[in-house]
């Protein structure tokens, strides 16, 4: 009997897709893989974010908020609105990775204060991104869940640092990351001591140009076969246009996702970032009403 | 006022994605594009396949059957089974495009006879593929809908020939076809005189190797924005593995597809082609039971 | 000892890239694969096109001409010009596959006449495309080499028909064809009885948008490892812009290609198709002067 | 007259590919773009790495060395060997980004010492990677040029930090980075105050599986059109197999690259990382002999 470094038994299993084994026939992600007891896959192990929120159980988790925190009032107002419509977590960027150095890159530490204030008033737990190993401690003081963005999915120093931060981690799939790459990135976090990782499919880069990225909806069931980690979807970044958010969100839940994270802005045309893909408050309400029957149809609650 | 060749008015409209206009600001697919009357998109125009089947109305169309017709008994038996579970059309290949010249490439004309027999007994209309301009007339004598496969999506001679065949056409998206390419392929069929085209998303080629292709679920809402043609999805070829068919089918319906086409085989391990992705009869029944509540959740019937 | 259909010995060999074997450990392309005698790969087997032109020997083959034959005078004039600069074959489209049904799609049979005339005057052998099984016989009467275009690379009926046409075949790689797919397409032609196949790399579809396609220059050495068939490159379609033709042509020859095929037009801005990527006569002369030292540097002649 | 932040004139120019402009018709990379004086593009501005090495002038720069520094003796021995064969810079990883947390990830600070020693003995300047903002200062004390790896190309915190490190930066293209993304990443470094950036094409991720990545050889001339920054190529990571390094290196130089960076190991099969793609010392010598005439053919020296 062989034990991995983490103490999990290494048990060979038939590989569905032929591409996932190590040389010894095992998954290369030892901690992220389903533990096997007998023949059946064990189910998703929920990740607890706060007293009120766990991701990966029977209930669909809806995370909503603006791309960037633009002011204290703005984030508070959005928190109230999305909570009243059923969101259970608040998103909002303080540190924003931007392709161009000349784009708005977030308010930084003051945005973290605004997020804390919004949480204390709304009671919504918060997820926000850390871009740099040196930011992790500060972000983790505020955030209930620390996000690693798609562009940093293979920033291994950052993965190790969030692996030591004491908070659940939301790990977004890189634009050209295979599913195996994503699971190995999660493994970096877990090998550093943090098993509370939530995976986020947000579209991959393909030749198709009518959408910002191509939502890989198949990744949801493939990940469910491979890992016990919860899987959520970000339809806002995948589609890149507000009109696509609703159908992509419904598709994701129907395919088995544990939740969605969507960008909401009171006035998308005035947004400092990602306005094209942000829902208005009204559109978010419409989305929530549409989600509920689809969630019920696949045996999930809101 | 400008009229296109087809008599549709050419009216400029704001472009959602920036990539679809001709030099004069219009969609390059004049016949496939939504006719515009005032501000709103008109809805999908259903394509009538038989007295009993129209694709693109309120009801979800489920097409099922084997990859290849293997014998008269086999196709008849599958027809009975899938009909009893709710399929409304029968698929089955007589002429099979195969990547290798040494693979089984279909029974040819005798398979067409077997399909005719299965239709006369089961009353299910039939869709089957024509690969060659010289086969179109023969295939169209049997088929209620003539399929153009993914590898032939830009075989323009074939598109023109099926444009003159007098049957509805099922046009599958090519592996590296953009949505614009797909619509222009439909335009080739329509410009030849046949406006009864049904589009089929079946996965695109990307770097991801855990699935046979990457189902582009976003293509469904994007196509609904662009065209009045019905859109169905083939989750069997997209995922390439039977376990992925159910979640991908649910995702497709949730995203707004008008139907699905799935491969079903009584004994997938013995199938002459595509065994890995074929559902058993039992699995097809399970799929149908799962589809119904999702269809209802998005306001569709079965 | 096992013999393949063609009489070549089937000998297992170590696989360089892990993705190419059949279940029995052999290449799935029996005829296209290098015959093996002892340990060494045999070299490229040249394909003879005419008394004066063989592709795949020590000399680099340069094929030049317009995208479409636009008139008798135009093709004759180009033939004279490119011949005087060192081209040994003439290209020119009579039947043009076009993404839109409303684009110019070639002059058809009269273009074949114009090509014949240009050949009889210039003595340059001709390559031109057949798009439809029903055109192959007519095209093969004129053409010294029959082209199968990228969009038809998996039009298996067409591959079989050109396999019986009695002329060498220029087979262009499809936009989303793997190298294995390309070799299996060649195998279709060869299995139909025609072993005179020349492969043409012309770019694959990727996420990069600054070029029309992404020239897969690595395909050249990979194909040289896998097959005895000659390999040429079409830098015009790969880059999609005339300024890229020269560097891509030089790169291709440096990487081991047996020739190039380039689009030349006396007045690219007035071209009926592919003007952006066509070289002027002067630019073609510049290309030929640049090619010669690079060819010499890798041990090839012009 | 408009001045950008950097003092360069902002002059509109015709865009070759349609995808590069900002809203005001200008390149979004102000510092990386060619300054324009009149109609002509200015040429590449060489980046000076040491007293003996500048990248981007008439001479081709060859950088060679192991993937990882494995011991003091090993790196010193390789330095001697590659220098004797014509390499002018030494590469070697101290901190290694690895997809799996269980793979060898470099010797860390001691490897930096070994590199310093190899430089003092061989007089070859050194390039090595920094993965983390917190490592930059330490790496910059040893390295003559600091590398940012492909996976960190959009780690914007790291880009800013190397922008302040006082050393030239070797910026590798990300696996799914467009050419515009690459130039904007360089712009991040330059906007932080460091204009000594060398770009490195190392292959992009596509559907093709016979190579580790797809070398985008077209990126070389496209970058030369867009930027004054020197461009080198890493054929080792692009092809992923030692047999492909030579043809890809020749292709790169023929297409206009300013240099190459190749992995060399005395015993590739025993290498702790990237053995498949490492050249032996003998193979490196063969490569150098093959490079010289190709460089000469395109007007470059070694």
Short mmCIF file of N, CA and C in Angstrom, two decimals, chain C residues 164-238:
data_model
loop_
_atom_site.label_atom_id
_atom_site.label_comp_id
_atom_site.label_asym_id
_atom_site.label_seq_id
_atom_site.Cartn_x
_atom_site.Cartn_y
_atom_site.Cartn_z
N UNK C 164 -8.06 8.87 -57.90
CA UNK C 164 -8.22 8.10 -59.15
C UNK C 164 -8.01 8.96 -60.38
N UNK C 165 -7.48 10.20 -60.21
CA UNK C 165 -7.51 11.14 -61.33
C UNK C 165 -6.27 11.08 -62.22
N UNK C 166 -5.26 10.33 -61.79
CA UNK C 166 -4.08 10.19 -62.64
C UNK C 166 -3.13 11.37 -62.63
N UNK C 167 -3.33 12.30 -61.73
CA UNK C 167 -2.45 13.47 -61.61
C UNK C 167 -1.91 13.55 -60.18
N UNK C 168 -0.75 14.14 -60.00
CA UNK C 168 -0.31 14.43 -58.63
C UNK C 168 -1.31 15.35 -57.94
N UNK C 169 -1.36 15.24 -56.63
CA UNK C 169 -2.34 15.99 -55.84
C UNK C 169 -1.62 16.89 -54.85
N UNK C 170 -2.04 18.15 -54.81
CA UNK C 170 -1.54 19.07 -53.80
C UNK C 170 -2.61 19.15 -52.72
N UNK C 171 -2.30 18.67 -51.54
CA UNK C 171 -3.29 18.57 -50.46
C UNK C 171 -2.97 19.61 -49.39
N UNK C 172 -3.87 20.59 -49.26
CA UNK C 172 -3.64 21.65 -48.26
C UNK C 172 -4.20 21.23 -46.90
N UNK C 173 -3.48 21.58 -45.87
CA UNK C 173 -3.90 21.26 -44.51
C UNK C 173 -5.12 22.08 -44.13
N UNK C 174 -6.11 21.42 -43.53
CA UNK C 174 -7.29 22.13 -43.05
C UNK C 174 -6.97 23.05 -41.89
N UNK C 175 -7.82 24.05 -41.69
CA UNK C 175 -7.56 25.06 -40.66
C UNK C 175 -7.52 24.48 -39.26
N UNK C 176 -8.24 23.39 -39.03
CA UNK C 176 -8.18 22.80 -37.69
C UNK C 176 -7.73 21.35 -37.76
N UNK C 177 -6.98 21.04 -38.80
CA UNK C 177 -6.50 19.66 -38.94
C UNK C 177 -5.20 19.47 -38.17
N UNK C 178 -5.14 18.43 -37.36
CA UNK C 178 -3.87 18.06 -36.76
C UNK C 178 -2.98 17.48 -37.86
N UNK C 179 -1.73 17.31 -37.53
CA UNK C 179 -0.81 16.71 -38.49
C UNK C 179 -1.24 15.28 -38.79
N UNK C 180 -1.73 14.59 -37.79
CA UNK C 180 -2.25 13.23 -38.02
C UNK C 180 -3.44 13.27 -38.98
N UNK C 181 -4.34 14.22 -38.79
CA UNK C 181 -5.49 14.36 -39.70
C UNK C 181 -5.01 14.57 -41.14
N UNK C 182 -4.00 15.42 -41.30
CA UNK C 182 -3.48 15.71 -42.64
C UNK C 182 -2.92 14.44 -43.28
N UNK C 183 -2.16 13.69 -42.50
CA UNK C 183 -1.57 12.47 -43.05
C UNK C 183 -2.65 11.43 -43.37
N UNK C 184 -3.69 11.39 -42.57
CA UNK C 184 -4.77 10.45 -42.87
C UNK C 184 -5.56 10.90 -44.09
N UNK C 185 -5.65 12.20 -44.32
CA UNK C 185 -6.29 12.68 -45.55
C UNK C 185 -5.45 12.25 -46.76
N UNK C 186 -4.13 12.39 -46.65
CA UNK C 186 -3.25 11.91 -47.72
C UNK C 186 -3.43 10.41 -47.92
N UNK C 187 -3.61 9.71 -46.82
CA UNK C 187 -3.79 8.26 -46.89
C UNK C 187 -5.06 7.91 -47.68
N UNK C 188 -6.10 8.73 -47.55
CA UNK C 188 -7.31 8.51 -48.36
C UNK C 188 -6.99 8.57 -49.84
N UNK C 189 -6.20 9.56 -50.23
CA UNK C 189 -5.83 9.68 -51.64
C UNK C 189 -4.98 8.48 -52.07
N UNK C 190 -4.03 8.12 -51.23
CA UNK C 190 -3.11 7.04 -51.57
C UNK C 190 -3.82 5.69 -51.59
N UNK C 191 -4.74 5.51 -50.65
CA UNK C 191 -5.47 4.23 -50.60
C UNK C 191 -6.35 4.07 -51.83
N UNK C 192 -6.69 5.19 -52.47
CA UNK C 192 -7.47 5.11 -53.72
C UNK C 192 -6.56 4.87 -54.93
N UNK C 193 -5.26 4.80 -54.70
CA UNK C 193 -4.39 4.39 -55.79
C UNK C 193 -3.39 5.42 -56.26
N UNK C 194 -3.38 6.58 -55.61
CA UNK C 194 -2.52 7.66 -56.09
C UNK C 194 -1.50 8.01 -55.02
N UNK C 195 -0.25 7.66 -55.26
CA UNK C 195 0.75 7.92 -54.22
C UNK C 195 1.48 9.25 -54.42
N UNK C 196 1.09 9.99 -55.44
CA UNK C 196 1.77 11.26 -55.72
C UNK C 196 1.07 12.42 -55.03
N UNK C 197 1.28 12.50 -53.75
CA UNK C 197 0.64 13.52 -52.94
C UNK C 197 1.70 14.47 -52.40
N UNK C 198 1.47 15.76 -52.54
CA UNK C 198 2.33 16.79 -51.96
C UNK C 198 1.51 17.50 -50.88
N UNK C 199 2.08 17.59 -49.69
CA UNK C 199 1.38 18.22 -48.57
C UNK C 199 1.69 19.71 -48.54
N UNK C 200 0.71 20.50 -48.12
CA UNK C 200 0.92 21.96 -48.06
C UNK C 200 0.44 22.52 -46.73
N UNK C 201 1.39 23.00 -45.94
CA UNK C 201 1.07 23.72 -44.69
C UNK C 201 0.68 25.15 -45.07
N UNK C 202 -0.48 25.61 -44.55
CA UNK C 202 -0.96 26.94 -44.94
C UNK C 202 -1.53 27.70 -43.75
N UNK C 203 -1.14 27.27 -42.55
CA UNK C 203 -1.60 27.99 -41.36
C UNK C 203 -2.79 27.30 -40.74
N UNK C 204 -2.83 27.37 -39.41
CA UNK C 204 -3.94 26.78 -38.66
C UNK C 204 -4.67 27.89 -37.93
N UNK C 205 -5.87 27.57 -37.48
CA UNK C 205 -6.69 28.58 -36.80
C UNK C 205 -6.38 28.58 -35.32
N UNK C 206 -6.00 29.73 -34.81
CA UNK C 206 -5.69 29.88 -33.39
C UNK C 206 -6.36 31.15 -32.90
N UNK C 207 -6.06 31.51 -31.66
CA UNK C 207 -6.64 32.73 -31.09
C UNK C 207 -5.98 33.99 -31.61
N UNK C 208 -4.82 33.89 -32.22
CA UNK C 208 -4.08 35.08 -32.63
C UNK C 208 -4.77 35.73 -33.83
N UNK C 209 -5.00 37.03 -33.75
CA UNK C 209 -5.75 37.70 -34.81
C UNK C 209 -4.90 38.64 -35.67
N UNK C 210 -3.61 38.76 -35.38
CA UNK C 210 -2.81 39.69 -36.18
C UNK C 210 -2.40 39.07 -37.53
N UNK C 211 -2.63 37.79 -37.68
CA UNK C 211 -2.39 37.12 -38.96
C UNK C 211 -3.67 36.37 -39.34
N UNK C 212 -3.82 36.09 -40.63
CA UNK C 212 -5.05 35.41 -41.09
C UNK C 212 -5.15 34.02 -40.48
N UNK C 213 -4.03 33.32 -40.43
CA UNK C 213 -3.93 32.02 -39.75
C UNK C 213 -2.57 32.02 -39.08
N UNK C 214 -2.27 30.97 -38.31
CA UNK C 214 -0.97 30.87 -37.67
C UNK C 214 -0.15 29.82 -38.41
N UNK C 215 0.88 30.27 -39.13
CA UNK C 215 1.73 29.31 -39.84
C UNK C 215 2.36 28.36 -38.83
N UNK C 216 2.09 27.06 -38.98
CA UNK C 216 2.66 26.07 -38.07
C UNK C 216 3.97 25.58 -38.67
N UNK C 217 5.01 26.37 -38.46
CA UNK C 217 6.29 26.04 -39.08
C UNK C 217 6.86 24.73 -38.55
N UNK C 218 6.48 24.36 -37.32
CA UNK C 218 6.94 23.09 -36.76
C UNK C 218 6.39 21.90 -37.53
N UNK C 219 5.28 22.11 -38.22
CA UNK C 219 4.70 21.00 -38.98
C UNK C 219 5.69 20.48 -40.02
N UNK C 220 6.55 21.34 -40.51
CA UNK C 220 7.50 20.91 -41.54
C UNK C 220 8.42 19.81 -41.01
N UNK C 221 9.20 20.07 -39.93
CA UNK C 221 10.05 18.97 -39.44
C UNK C 221 9.25 17.79 -38.89
N UNK C 222 8.09 18.03 -38.31
CA UNK C 222 7.30 16.90 -37.82
C UNK C 222 6.87 16.02 -38.98
N UNK C 223 6.39 16.65 -40.06
CA UNK C 223 6.00 15.85 -41.23
C UNK C 223 7.20 15.11 -41.82
N UNK C 224 8.35 15.74 -41.83
CA UNK C 224 9.54 15.07 -42.37
C UNK C 224 9.90 13.83 -41.56
N UNK C 225 9.60 13.87 -40.25
CA UNK C 225 9.81 12.68 -39.43
C UNK C 225 8.81 11.57 -39.74
N UNK C 226 7.63 11.97 -40.14
CA UNK C 226 6.52 11.02 -40.23
C UNK C 226 6.31 10.43 -41.61
N UNK C 227 6.64 11.19 -42.66
CA UNK C 227 6.18 10.80 -43.98
C UNK C 227 7.25 11.00 -45.05
N UNK C 228 7.14 10.23 -46.12
CA UNK C 228 8.00 10.41 -47.28
C UNK C 228 7.42 11.41 -48.27
N UNK C 229 6.26 11.94 -47.98
CA UNK C 229 5.62 12.87 -48.92
C UNK C 229 6.29 14.24 -48.85
N UNK C 230 6.47 14.91 -49.98
CA UNK C 230 7.04 16.26 -49.96
C UNK C 230 6.12 17.24 -49.24
N UNK C 231 6.72 18.29 -48.70
CA UNK C 231 5.98 19.29 -47.92
C UNK C 231 6.30 20.68 -48.47
N UNK C 232 5.28 21.40 -48.89
CA UNK C 232 5.50 22.79 -49.27
C UNK C 232 4.67 23.69 -48.37
N UNK C 233 4.90 24.99 -48.48
CA UNK C 233 4.23 25.95 -47.60
C UNK C 233 3.60 27.06 -48.44
N UNK C 234 2.42 27.48 -48.01
CA UNK C 234 1.73 28.62 -48.64
C UNK C 234 1.77 29.79 -47.65
N UNK C 235 2.78 30.65 -47.76
CA UNK C 235 2.88 31.74 -46.79
C UNK C 235 1.85 32.84 -47.04
N UNK C 236 1.26 32.86 -48.21
CA UNK C 236 0.29 33.92 -48.52
C UNK C 236 -0.98 33.75 -47.70
N UNK C 237 -1.55 32.54 -47.71
CA UNK C 237 -2.77 32.32 -46.93
C UNK C 237 -2.48 32.28 -45.44
N UNK C 238 -1.29 31.81 -45.06
CA UNK C 238 -0.98 31.74 -43.63
C UNK C 238 -0.96 33.13 -43.01
#
